[in-house]
Every structure is written in C-alpha cells, then in structure tokens.
CSV table of C-alpha atoms and ligand atoms in Angstrom, one decimal:
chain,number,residue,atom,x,y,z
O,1292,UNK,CA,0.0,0.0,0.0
O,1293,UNK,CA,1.2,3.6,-0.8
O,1294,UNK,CA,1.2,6.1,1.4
O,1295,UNK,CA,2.4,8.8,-0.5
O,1296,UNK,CA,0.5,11.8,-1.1
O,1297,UNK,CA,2.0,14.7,-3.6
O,1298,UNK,CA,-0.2,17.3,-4.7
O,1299,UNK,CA,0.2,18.8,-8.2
O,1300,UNK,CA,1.4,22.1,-6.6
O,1301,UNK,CA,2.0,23.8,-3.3
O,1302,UNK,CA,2.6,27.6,-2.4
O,1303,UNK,CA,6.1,28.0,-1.3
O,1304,UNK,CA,6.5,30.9,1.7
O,1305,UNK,CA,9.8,32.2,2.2
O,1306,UNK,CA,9.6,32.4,5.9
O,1307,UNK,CA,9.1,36.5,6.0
O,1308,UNK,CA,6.0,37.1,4.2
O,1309,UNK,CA,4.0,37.7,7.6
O,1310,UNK,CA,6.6,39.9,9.2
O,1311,UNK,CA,6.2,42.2,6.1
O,1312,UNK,CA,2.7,41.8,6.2
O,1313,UNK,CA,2.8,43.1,9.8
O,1314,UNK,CA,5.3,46.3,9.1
O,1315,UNK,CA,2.7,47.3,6.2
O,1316,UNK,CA,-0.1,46.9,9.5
O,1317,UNK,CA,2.3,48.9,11.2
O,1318,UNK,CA,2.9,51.5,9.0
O,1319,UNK,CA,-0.8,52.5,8.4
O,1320,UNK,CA,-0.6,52.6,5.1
O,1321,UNK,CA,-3.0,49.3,3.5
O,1322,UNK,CA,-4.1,50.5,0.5
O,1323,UNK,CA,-2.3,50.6,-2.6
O,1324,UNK,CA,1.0,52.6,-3.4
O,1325,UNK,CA,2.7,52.5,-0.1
O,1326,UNK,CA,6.3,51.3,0.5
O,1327,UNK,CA,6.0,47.9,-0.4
O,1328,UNK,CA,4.3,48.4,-3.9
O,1329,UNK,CA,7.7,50.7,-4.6
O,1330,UNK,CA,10.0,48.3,-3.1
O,1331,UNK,CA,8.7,45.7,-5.6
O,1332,UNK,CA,8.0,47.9,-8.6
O,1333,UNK,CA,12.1,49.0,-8.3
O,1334,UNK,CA,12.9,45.4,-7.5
O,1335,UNK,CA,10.8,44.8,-11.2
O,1336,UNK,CA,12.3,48.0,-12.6
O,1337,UNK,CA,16.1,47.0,-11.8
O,1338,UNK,CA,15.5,43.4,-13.0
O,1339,UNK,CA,14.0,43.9,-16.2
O,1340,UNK,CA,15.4,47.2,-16.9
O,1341,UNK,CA,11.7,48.5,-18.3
O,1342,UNK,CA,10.5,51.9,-18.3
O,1343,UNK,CA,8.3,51.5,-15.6
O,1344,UNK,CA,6.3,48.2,-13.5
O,1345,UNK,CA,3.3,48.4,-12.1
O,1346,UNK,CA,1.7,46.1,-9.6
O,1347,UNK,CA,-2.2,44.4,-10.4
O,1348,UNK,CA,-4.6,42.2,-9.0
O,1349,UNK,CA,-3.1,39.6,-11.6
O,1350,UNK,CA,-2.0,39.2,-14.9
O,1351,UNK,CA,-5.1,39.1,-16.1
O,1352,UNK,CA,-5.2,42.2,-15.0
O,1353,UNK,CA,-2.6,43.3,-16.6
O,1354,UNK,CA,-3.3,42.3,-20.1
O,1355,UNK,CA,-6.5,44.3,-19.5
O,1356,UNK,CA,-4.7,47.4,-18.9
O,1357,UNK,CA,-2.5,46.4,-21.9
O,1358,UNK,CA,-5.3,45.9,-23.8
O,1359,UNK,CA,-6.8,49.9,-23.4
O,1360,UNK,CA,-3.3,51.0,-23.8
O,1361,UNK,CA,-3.1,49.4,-27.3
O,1362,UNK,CA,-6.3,51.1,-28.1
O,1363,UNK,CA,-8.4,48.1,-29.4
O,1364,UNK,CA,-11.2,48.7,-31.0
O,1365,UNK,CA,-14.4,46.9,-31.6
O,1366,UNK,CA,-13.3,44.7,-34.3
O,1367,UNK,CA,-9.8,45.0,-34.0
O,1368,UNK,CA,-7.6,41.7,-34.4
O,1369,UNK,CA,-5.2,40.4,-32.1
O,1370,UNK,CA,-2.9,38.2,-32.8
O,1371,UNK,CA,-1.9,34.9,-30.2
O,1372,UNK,CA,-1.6,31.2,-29.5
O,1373,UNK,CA,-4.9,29.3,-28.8
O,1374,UNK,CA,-2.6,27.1,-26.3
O,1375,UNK,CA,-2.7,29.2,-23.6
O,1376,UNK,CA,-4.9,30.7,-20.6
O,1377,UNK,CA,-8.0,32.3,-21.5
O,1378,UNK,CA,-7.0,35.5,-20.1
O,1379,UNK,CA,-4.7,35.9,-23.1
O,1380,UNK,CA,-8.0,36.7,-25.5
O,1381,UNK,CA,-10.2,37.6,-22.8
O,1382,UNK,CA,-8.4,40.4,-22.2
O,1383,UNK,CA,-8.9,42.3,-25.7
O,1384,UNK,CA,-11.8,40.6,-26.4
O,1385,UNK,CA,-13.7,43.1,-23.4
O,1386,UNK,CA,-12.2,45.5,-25.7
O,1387,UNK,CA,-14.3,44.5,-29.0
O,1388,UNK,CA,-11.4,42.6,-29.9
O,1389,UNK,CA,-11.1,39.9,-32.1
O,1390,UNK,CA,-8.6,36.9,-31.0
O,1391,UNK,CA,-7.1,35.2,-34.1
O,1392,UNK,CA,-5.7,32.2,-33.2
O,1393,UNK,CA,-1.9,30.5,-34.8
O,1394,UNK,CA,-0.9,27.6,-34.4
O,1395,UNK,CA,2.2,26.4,-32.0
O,1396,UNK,CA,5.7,25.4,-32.8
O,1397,UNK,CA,6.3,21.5,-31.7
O,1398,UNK,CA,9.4,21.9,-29.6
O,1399,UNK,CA,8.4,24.8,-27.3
O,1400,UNK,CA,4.7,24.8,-27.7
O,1401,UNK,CA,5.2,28.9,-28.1
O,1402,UNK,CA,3.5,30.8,-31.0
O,1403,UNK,CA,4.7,29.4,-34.4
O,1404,UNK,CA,6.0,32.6,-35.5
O,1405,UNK,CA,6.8,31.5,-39.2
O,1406,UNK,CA,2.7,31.8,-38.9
O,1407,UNK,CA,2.5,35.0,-38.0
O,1408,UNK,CA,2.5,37.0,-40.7
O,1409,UNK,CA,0.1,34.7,-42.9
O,1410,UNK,CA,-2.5,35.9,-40.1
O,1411,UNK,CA,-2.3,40.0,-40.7
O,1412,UNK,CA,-5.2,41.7,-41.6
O,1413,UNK,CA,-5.9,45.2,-42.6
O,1414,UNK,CA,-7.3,45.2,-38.8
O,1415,UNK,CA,-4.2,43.6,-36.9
O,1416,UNK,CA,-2.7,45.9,-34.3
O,1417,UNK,CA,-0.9,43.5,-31.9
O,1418,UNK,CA,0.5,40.4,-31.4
O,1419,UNK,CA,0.5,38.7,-28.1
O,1420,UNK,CA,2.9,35.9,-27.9
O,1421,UNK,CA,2.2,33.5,-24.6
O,1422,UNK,CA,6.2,32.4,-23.1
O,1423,UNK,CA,4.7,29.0,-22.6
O,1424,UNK,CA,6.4,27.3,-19.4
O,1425,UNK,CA,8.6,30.2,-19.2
O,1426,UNK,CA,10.3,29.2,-22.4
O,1427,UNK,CA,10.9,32.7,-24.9
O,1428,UNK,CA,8.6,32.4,-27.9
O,1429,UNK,CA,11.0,33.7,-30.9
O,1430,UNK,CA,10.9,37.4,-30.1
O,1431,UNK,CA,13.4,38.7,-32.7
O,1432,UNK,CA,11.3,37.3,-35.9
O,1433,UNK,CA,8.1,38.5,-34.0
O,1434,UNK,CA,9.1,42.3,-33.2
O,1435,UNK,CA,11.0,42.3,-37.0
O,1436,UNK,CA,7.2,41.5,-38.0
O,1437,UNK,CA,5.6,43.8,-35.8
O,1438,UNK,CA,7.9,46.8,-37.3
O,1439,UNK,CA,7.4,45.9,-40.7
O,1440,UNK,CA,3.5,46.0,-40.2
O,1441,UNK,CA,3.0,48.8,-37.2
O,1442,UNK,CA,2.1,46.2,-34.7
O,1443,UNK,CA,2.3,46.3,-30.8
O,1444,UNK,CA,3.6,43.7,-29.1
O,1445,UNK,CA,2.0,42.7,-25.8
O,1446,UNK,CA,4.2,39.5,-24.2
O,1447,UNK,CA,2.0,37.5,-21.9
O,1448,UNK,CA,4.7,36.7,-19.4
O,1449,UNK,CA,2.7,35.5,-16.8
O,1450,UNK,CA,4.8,32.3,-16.4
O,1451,UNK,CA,8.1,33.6,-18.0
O,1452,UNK,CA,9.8,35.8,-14.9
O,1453,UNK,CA,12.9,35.0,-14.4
O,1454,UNK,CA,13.8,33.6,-17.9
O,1455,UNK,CA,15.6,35.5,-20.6
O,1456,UNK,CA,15.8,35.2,-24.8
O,1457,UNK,CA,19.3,36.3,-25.3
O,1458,UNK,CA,19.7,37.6,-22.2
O,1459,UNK,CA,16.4,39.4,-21.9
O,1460,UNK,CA,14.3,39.2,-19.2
O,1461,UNK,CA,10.8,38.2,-20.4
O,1462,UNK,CA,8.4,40.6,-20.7
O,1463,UNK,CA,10.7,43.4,-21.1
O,1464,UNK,CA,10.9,43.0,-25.2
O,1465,UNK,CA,7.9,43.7,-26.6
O,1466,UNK,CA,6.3,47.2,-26.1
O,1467,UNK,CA,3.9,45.5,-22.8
O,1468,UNK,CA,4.7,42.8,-20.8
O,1469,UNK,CA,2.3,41.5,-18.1
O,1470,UNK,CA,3.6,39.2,-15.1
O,1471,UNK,CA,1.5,36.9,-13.1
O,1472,UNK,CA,2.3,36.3,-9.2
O,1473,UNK,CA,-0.6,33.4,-9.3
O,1474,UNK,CA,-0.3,31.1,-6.3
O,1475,UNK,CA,0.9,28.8,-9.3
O,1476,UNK,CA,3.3,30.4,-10.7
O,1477,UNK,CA,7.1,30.7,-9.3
O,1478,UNK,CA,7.0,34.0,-7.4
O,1479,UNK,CA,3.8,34.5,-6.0
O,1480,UNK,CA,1.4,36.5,-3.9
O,1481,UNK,CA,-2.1,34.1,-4.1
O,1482,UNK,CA,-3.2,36.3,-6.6
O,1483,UNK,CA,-1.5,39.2,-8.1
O,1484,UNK,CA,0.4,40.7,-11.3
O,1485,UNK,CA,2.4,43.3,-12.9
O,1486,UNK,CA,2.4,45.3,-15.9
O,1487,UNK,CA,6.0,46.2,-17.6
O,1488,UNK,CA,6.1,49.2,-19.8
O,1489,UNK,CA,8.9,49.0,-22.1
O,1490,UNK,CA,8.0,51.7,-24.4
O,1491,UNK,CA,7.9,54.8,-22.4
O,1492,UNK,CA,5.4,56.5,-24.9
O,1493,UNK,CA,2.8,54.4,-22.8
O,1494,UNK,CA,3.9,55.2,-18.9
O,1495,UNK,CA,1.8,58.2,-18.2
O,1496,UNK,CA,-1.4,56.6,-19.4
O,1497,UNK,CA,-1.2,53.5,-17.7
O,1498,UNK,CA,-0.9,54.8,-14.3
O,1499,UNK,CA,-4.0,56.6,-14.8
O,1500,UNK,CA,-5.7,53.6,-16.2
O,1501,UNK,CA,-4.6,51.8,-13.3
O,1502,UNK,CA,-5.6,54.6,-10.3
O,1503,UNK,CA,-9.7,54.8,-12.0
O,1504,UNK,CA,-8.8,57.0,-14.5
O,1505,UNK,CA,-7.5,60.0,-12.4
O,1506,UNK,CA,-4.0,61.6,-12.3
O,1507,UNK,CA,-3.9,61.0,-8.4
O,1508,UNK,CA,-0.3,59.1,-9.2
O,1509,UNK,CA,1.4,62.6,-11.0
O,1510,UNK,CA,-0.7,64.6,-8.0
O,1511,UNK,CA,1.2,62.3,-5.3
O,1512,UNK,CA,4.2,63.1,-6.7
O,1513,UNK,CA,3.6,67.5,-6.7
O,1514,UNK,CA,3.2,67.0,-11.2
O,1515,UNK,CA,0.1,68.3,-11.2
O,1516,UNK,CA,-2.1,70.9,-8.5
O,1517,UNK,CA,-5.3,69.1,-9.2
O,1518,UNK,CA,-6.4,65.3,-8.9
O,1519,UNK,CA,-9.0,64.4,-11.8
O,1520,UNK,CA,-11.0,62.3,-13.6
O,1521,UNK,CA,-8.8,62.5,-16.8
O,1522,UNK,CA,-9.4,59.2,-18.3
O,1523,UNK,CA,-11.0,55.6,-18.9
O,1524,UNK,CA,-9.8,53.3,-16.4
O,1525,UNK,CA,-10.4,50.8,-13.2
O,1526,UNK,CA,-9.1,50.0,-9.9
O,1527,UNK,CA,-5.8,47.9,-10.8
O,1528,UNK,CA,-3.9,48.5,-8.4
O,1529,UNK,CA,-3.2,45.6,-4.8
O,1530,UNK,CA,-3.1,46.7,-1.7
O,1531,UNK,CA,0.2,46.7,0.4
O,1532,UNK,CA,-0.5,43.5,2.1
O,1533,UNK,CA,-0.3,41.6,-1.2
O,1534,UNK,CA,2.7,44.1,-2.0
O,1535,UNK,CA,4.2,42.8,1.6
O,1536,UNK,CA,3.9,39.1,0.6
O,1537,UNK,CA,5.6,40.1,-2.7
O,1538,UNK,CA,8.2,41.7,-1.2
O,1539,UNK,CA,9.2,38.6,0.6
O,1540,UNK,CA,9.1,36.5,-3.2
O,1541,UNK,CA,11.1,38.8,-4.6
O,1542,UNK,CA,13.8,39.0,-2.0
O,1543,UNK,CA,14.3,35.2,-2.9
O,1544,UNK,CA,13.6,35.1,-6.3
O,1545,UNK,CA,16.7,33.7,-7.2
O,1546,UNK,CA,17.1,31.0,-4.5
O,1547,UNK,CA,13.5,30.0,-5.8
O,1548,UNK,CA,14.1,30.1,-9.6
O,1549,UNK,CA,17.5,27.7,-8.8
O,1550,UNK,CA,16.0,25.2,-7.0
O,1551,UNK,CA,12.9,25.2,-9.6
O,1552,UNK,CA,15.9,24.3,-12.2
O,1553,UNK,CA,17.3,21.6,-10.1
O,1554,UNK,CA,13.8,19.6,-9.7
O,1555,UNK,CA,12.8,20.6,-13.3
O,1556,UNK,CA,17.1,18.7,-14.3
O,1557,UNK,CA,16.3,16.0,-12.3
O,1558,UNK,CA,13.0,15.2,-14.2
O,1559,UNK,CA,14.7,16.1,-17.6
O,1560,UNK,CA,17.5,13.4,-16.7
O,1561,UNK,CA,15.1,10.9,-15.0
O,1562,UNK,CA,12.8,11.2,-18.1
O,1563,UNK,CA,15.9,10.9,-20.8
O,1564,UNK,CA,16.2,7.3,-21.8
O,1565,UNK,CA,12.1,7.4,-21.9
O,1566,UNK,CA,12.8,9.4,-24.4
O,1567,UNK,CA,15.2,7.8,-26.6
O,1568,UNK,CA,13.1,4.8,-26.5
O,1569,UNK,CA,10.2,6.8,-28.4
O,1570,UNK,CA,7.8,6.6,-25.5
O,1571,UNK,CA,7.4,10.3,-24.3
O,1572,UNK,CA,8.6,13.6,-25.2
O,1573,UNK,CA,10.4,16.3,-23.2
O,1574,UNK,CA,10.5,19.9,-23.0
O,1575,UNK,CA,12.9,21.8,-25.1
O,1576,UNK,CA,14.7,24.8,-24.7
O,1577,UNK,CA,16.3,27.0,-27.5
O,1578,UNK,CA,19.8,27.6,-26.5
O,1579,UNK,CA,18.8,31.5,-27.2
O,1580,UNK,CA,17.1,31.2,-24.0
O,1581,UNK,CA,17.6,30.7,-20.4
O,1582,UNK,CA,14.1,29.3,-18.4
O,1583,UNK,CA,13.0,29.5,-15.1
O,1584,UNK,CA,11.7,26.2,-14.8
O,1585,UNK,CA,7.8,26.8,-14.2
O,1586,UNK,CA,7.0,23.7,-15.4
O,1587,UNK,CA,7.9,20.5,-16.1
O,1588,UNK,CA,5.5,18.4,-18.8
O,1589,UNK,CA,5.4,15.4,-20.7
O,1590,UNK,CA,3.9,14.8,-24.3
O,1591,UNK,CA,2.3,11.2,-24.3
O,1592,UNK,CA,1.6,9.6,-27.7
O,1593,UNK,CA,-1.9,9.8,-27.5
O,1594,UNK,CA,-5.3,11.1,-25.5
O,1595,UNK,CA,-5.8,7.8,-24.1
O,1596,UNK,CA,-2.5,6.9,-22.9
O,1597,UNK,CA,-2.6,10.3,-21.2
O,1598,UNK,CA,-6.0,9.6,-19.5
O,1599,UNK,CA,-4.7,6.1,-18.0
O,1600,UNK,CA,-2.0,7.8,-16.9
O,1601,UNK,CA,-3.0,10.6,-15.3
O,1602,UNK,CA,-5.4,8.5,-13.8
O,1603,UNK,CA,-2.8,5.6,-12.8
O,1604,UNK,CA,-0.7,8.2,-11.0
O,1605,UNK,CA,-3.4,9.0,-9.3
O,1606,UNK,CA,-4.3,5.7,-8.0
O,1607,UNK,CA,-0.5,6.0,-6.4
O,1608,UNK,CA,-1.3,9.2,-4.8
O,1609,UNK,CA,0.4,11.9,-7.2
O,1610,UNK,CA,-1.5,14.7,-8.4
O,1611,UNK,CA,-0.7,15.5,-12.1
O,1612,UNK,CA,-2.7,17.8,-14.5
O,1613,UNK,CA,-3.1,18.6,-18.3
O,1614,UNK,CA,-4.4,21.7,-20.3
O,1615,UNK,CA,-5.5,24.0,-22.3
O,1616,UNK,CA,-8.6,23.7,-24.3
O,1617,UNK,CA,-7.1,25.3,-27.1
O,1618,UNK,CA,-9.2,28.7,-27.2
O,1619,UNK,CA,-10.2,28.3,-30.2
O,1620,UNK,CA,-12.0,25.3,-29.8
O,1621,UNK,CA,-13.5,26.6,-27.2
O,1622,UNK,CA,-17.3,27.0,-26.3
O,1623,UNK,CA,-16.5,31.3,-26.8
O,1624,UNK,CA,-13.6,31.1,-28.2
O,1625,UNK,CA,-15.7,29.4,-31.5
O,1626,UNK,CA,-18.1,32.1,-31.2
O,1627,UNK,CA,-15.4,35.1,-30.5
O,1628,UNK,CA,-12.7,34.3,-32.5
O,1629,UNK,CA,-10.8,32.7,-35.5
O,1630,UNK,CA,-8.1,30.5,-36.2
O,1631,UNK,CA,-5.7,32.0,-38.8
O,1632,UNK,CA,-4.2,27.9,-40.3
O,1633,UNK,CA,-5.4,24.2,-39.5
O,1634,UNK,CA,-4.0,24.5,-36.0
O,1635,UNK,CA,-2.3,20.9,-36.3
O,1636,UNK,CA,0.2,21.1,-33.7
O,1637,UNK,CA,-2.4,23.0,-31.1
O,1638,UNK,CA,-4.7,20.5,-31.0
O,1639,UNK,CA,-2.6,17.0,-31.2
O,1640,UNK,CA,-0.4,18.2,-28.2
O,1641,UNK,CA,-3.1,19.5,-26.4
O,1642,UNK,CA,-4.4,16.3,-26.2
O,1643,UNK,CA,-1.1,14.6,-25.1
O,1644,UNK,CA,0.7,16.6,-22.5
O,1645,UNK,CA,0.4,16.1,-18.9
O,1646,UNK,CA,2.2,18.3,-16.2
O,1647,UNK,CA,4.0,16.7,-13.7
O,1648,UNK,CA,4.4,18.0,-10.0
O,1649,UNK,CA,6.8,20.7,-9.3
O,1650,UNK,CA,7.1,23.2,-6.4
O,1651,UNK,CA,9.9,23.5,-3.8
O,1652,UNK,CA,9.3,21.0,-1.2
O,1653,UNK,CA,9.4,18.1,-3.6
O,1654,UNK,CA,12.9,17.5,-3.9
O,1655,UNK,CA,13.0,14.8,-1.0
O,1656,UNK,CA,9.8,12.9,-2.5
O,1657,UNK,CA,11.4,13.4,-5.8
O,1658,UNK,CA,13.2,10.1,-6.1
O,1659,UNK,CA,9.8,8.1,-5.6
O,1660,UNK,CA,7.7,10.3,-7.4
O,1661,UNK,CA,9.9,9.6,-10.2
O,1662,UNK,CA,9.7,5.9,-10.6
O,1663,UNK,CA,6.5,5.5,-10.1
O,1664,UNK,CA,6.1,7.6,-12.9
O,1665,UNK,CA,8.3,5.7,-14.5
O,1666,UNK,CA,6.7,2.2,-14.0
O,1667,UNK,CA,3.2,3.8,-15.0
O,1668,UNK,CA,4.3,5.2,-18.2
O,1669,UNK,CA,6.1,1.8,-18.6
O,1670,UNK,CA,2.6,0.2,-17.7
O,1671,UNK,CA,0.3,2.4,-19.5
O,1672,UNK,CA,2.5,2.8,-23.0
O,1673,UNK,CA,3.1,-1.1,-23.0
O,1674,UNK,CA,-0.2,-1.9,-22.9
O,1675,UNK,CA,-0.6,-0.3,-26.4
O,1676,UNK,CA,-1.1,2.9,-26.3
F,15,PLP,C1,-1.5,32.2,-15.2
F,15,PLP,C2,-1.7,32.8,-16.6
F,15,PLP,C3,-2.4,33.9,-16.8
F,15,PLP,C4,-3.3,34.6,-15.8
F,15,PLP,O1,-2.7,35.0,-14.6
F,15,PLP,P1,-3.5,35.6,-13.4
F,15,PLP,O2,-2.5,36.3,-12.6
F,15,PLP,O3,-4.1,34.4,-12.7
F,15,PLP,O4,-4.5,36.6,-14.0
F,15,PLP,C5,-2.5,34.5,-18.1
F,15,PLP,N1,-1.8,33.9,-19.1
F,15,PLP,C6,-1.0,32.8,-18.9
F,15,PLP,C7,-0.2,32.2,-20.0
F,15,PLP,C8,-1.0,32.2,-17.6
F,15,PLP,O5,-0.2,31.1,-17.4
C-alpha cells in the first residue's frame, strides 16, 4: 500500500512574508502605493530594466490594462496562440477585440512565428505571444514583423519571470509585458500581477488607467495641483498587504528560480532514456534562452495513454494535470474568435501533454515520485497505447 501523497502544486513561503505583512499593518498605510508596492516595482524595474512596472490584481489584470493602452477597438484583431490561458483573449476581447488564433511550434509549444505573418489583416494591431512554461517564444522574428507591419507587441509573461531570450528578461521585449504572481506560478502573492512598460510612450497613461482614470499618481508626486478624472480606467492596483507578501518572493527570487531548475534537471534526466526509446517527449529549450523552470511536462503519444496515466498516478497518490482547451476550440472562443491555419500542432499536443508536479518541497519525495512515474508510463504505454 502507498502512502504517499503529492499534490500537483504547493505555495512556497519564504519564511518573512508575515513579518512584512505586519510592518505594512504597522505603517498605516494598507491601501495601494505605499512602500512595499515601490520596493517591488524598483525590484521589477532593476531586474527587467523597463520603463516603468506596475503592480495588479493579476495578470489578467494586466493584459487588460495592456489591452486599453493598445487602443483596441471593436473589431480589431489580435494576434496569439490558442494554447494558452483564456485570459490571453479575454483580455482584448472586453475591448471588442477579435482573437485570431496561430498555431504552435512542436518543440516549445510557443506561438509558431513562421505563422504570424500569414494571419495580418488590414485590422491587426498586436500580437501577443504567450512564453509557454517560461520558455521565450522567438521574439526577434516576432518584433522584426511587428515593425514591418506597425504592430504592438503585448508579451503574456505570466509564467516567464525570471527567464531570458538572449539575455532578456521576459516581458521586457515587446512594447507591454504583463507578469502573473498566481499562487501557481514561481513568485507569487495568491493572486497578483504586474504590468511592464517598455515603451515609455505608454507610462503616463497606464498609471491613470490603473488609479480609475485619475491623475492622483502625478498629483502624489507634486506634477500636477489638481487630482481628476482624466481618463477611462479601473481599480488595478493591490493593496500593500499583497505588496508585503511580494516583497518577501522577490527578495528570494533567485534561491526559488534555482532550485525550480534543479527539480525541473532531475525530471529532464530521470525522463531521458524514456525518451530515446520513443515513449514520451520532453520539453525543449532553445539555447537563445535561459528558463526558469515553471513547469515541467510530458507529451504522451496519445489522448488515451494520457487519460490512463493521469489517472494511474493517481491511484498512487500523485497529483498530475493537463491543459489548455485550445481557445479556439472553445465553447466562446468558437463564437469570438478565429483560427488564422489548421491548428495541427495545437490540437494534437493538447491532447497529449500532462504536467508533472513541481514546487519547492518536492525534492526529497522526488526520487519516488519519479519511478512511479516511471513504472506507469512503462505500464500504461506497454499496454498499447
Ligand atoms: C496564469 C496565466 C495567466 C493569468 O494570470 P492571473 O495572474 O491568474 O491573472 C495568463 N496567461 C497565462 C499564459 C498564464 O499562465
């Protein structure tokens, strides 16, 4: 009998979250702004070398602020995977915008971007590539296209801080770059974003977006004598509490992001010979890129052997998980949006890729938890699959 239980992911706390939390409760000041919203937008600021970061609720968040800064119209196309998180499309889609869907490359899983250009309309005016499992999507062929045609470029970074594309951080390429701090993702604060401006031409205008639509961030700082309504906008901004907890990721991001990469190598090694023998397939990254090891996944040969697998690692108490319904196959994505070529790659590996449990913590369970997987995929494959 196994007695094992490991869950697909689990928060990791650095230790000083609540003592930060406690000097923002100290300080007075809880809502948004205050010192530990600086402290995290230099931190962002120093590390990406951007124009300016700005905390949100989330990414999702983010890409909506992105999404009025790119002024999208009703009707206006946007350019993006369909592997990837509904927020991606949802995003411009509140806009009036209309997600066109291109099909993924088959060793990263990013946006093909050989594709891209096939997919410009008269009414393109971005392009959002998703940095799938923190893995760099091919940004200089993407921004060479987005010159050539006047496009923005809005990365969805969500999972990609930390990693670079020749020695970029994510998210700081493209004109926007939008960060998620999801309890999921490697540096996190339950729920919670950021929004890197890279082109400076956008700076001004997404601080009011992100204060409702007043200039109360240029009256704060003695710019202006009277605070406004000057603008469309919302309330995207996280109190310091979440700012505190951040504070305390941060500090440690690189600790975090290393021993990410060591459980993500032992996998990769673990999972080799698998590999040469034609019975999985395993992530790949472009030597033009460093990663950050968000995720570790696995691409079965088919739906079914995925299914019994998933479900026999279950049965030995490990929690693994696939995704996405590609958007555009979507219940709204169908209705909202279109795909731009036959989507071949999007929907075969969508069907075969399972993700495998990876937070910090796991390391001493790792051995185990590898050969049972091991021994299923052994079981499940060589019953014919
Ligand atoms: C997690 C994720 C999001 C959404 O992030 P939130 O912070 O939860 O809004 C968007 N896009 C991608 C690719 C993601 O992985």
């Amino acid at each position: 009998m196994n007695v094992i239980n490991i869950p697909f992911n689990k928060p990791f706390m650095t230790g000083c979250e609540l003592g930060y939390i406690a000097q923002a409760h100290i300080n007075g000041h809880l809502a948004g702004d205050g010192m530990f919203t600086k402290k995290c937008h230099d931190w962002l600021e120093a590390y990406t070398g951007v124009y300016k970061a700005l905390l949100t609720h989330s990414c999702t968040a983010a890409l909506e602020m992105a999404a009025i800064l790119a002024n999208i119209q009703p009707g206006d196309e946007v350019i993006m995977p369909s592997f990837t998180f509904v927020s991606t499309a949802n995003a411009f889609v509140l806009r009036g915008g209309i997600p066109v869907f291109v099909d993924i490359r088959p060793d990263t899983l990013n946006i093909d971007e050989t594709k891209i250009e096939a997919a410009i309309t008269r009414r393109t005016k971005a392009i959002v590539p998703v940095h799938y499992a923190g893995v760099a999507c091919e940004m200089d062929a993407i921004m060479e296209i987005a010159q050539r045609y006047k496009l923005l470029v809005i990365e969805d970074a969500a999972q990609g801080i930390m990693s670079t594309y020749k020695g970029r951080p994510l998210g700081s390429i493209g004109h926007l770059g939008a960060y998620s701090f999801h309890e999921t993702k490697n540096i996190i604060s339950g729920e919670g974003g950021a929004l890197l401006v890279n082109d400076e031409r956008f700076a001004e205008r997404a601080e009011i977006i992100r204060e409702k639509g007043t200039n109360r961030s240029q009256f704060f700082r003695g710019q202006v004598e009277k605070y406004t309504w000057v603008d469309v906008g919302s309330s995207y901004l996280p109190g310091e509490i979440i700012a505190a907890f951040l504070w305390a990721q941060m500090e440690e991001a690189d600790p975090i992001t290393g021993q990410r990469l060591a459980i993500w190598q032992h996998y990769h090694e673990a999972f080799k010979e698998l590999e040469v023998n034609g019975m999985v397939r395993r992530p790949v990254i472009p030597t033009s890129c460093t990663h950050n090891a968000h995720m570790y996944y696995l691409l079965l040969n088919s739906l079914d052997a995925r299914t019994a697998f998933i479900a026999g690692l279950k049965k030995q108490g490990i929690s693994s998980v696939f995704h996405y319904v590609p958007l555009h196959s979507s219940l709204y994505g169908k209705h909202i949006g279109r795909a731009a070529d036959a989507m071949t790659n999007t929907n075969r590996i969508s069907e075969r890729l399972v993700r495998l449990p990876l937070w910090l913590g796991l390391e001493q369970h790792q051995p185990t938890v590898i050969n049972l997987i091991q021994s299923e995929l052994k079981q499940v494959l060589g019953s014919g699959f």
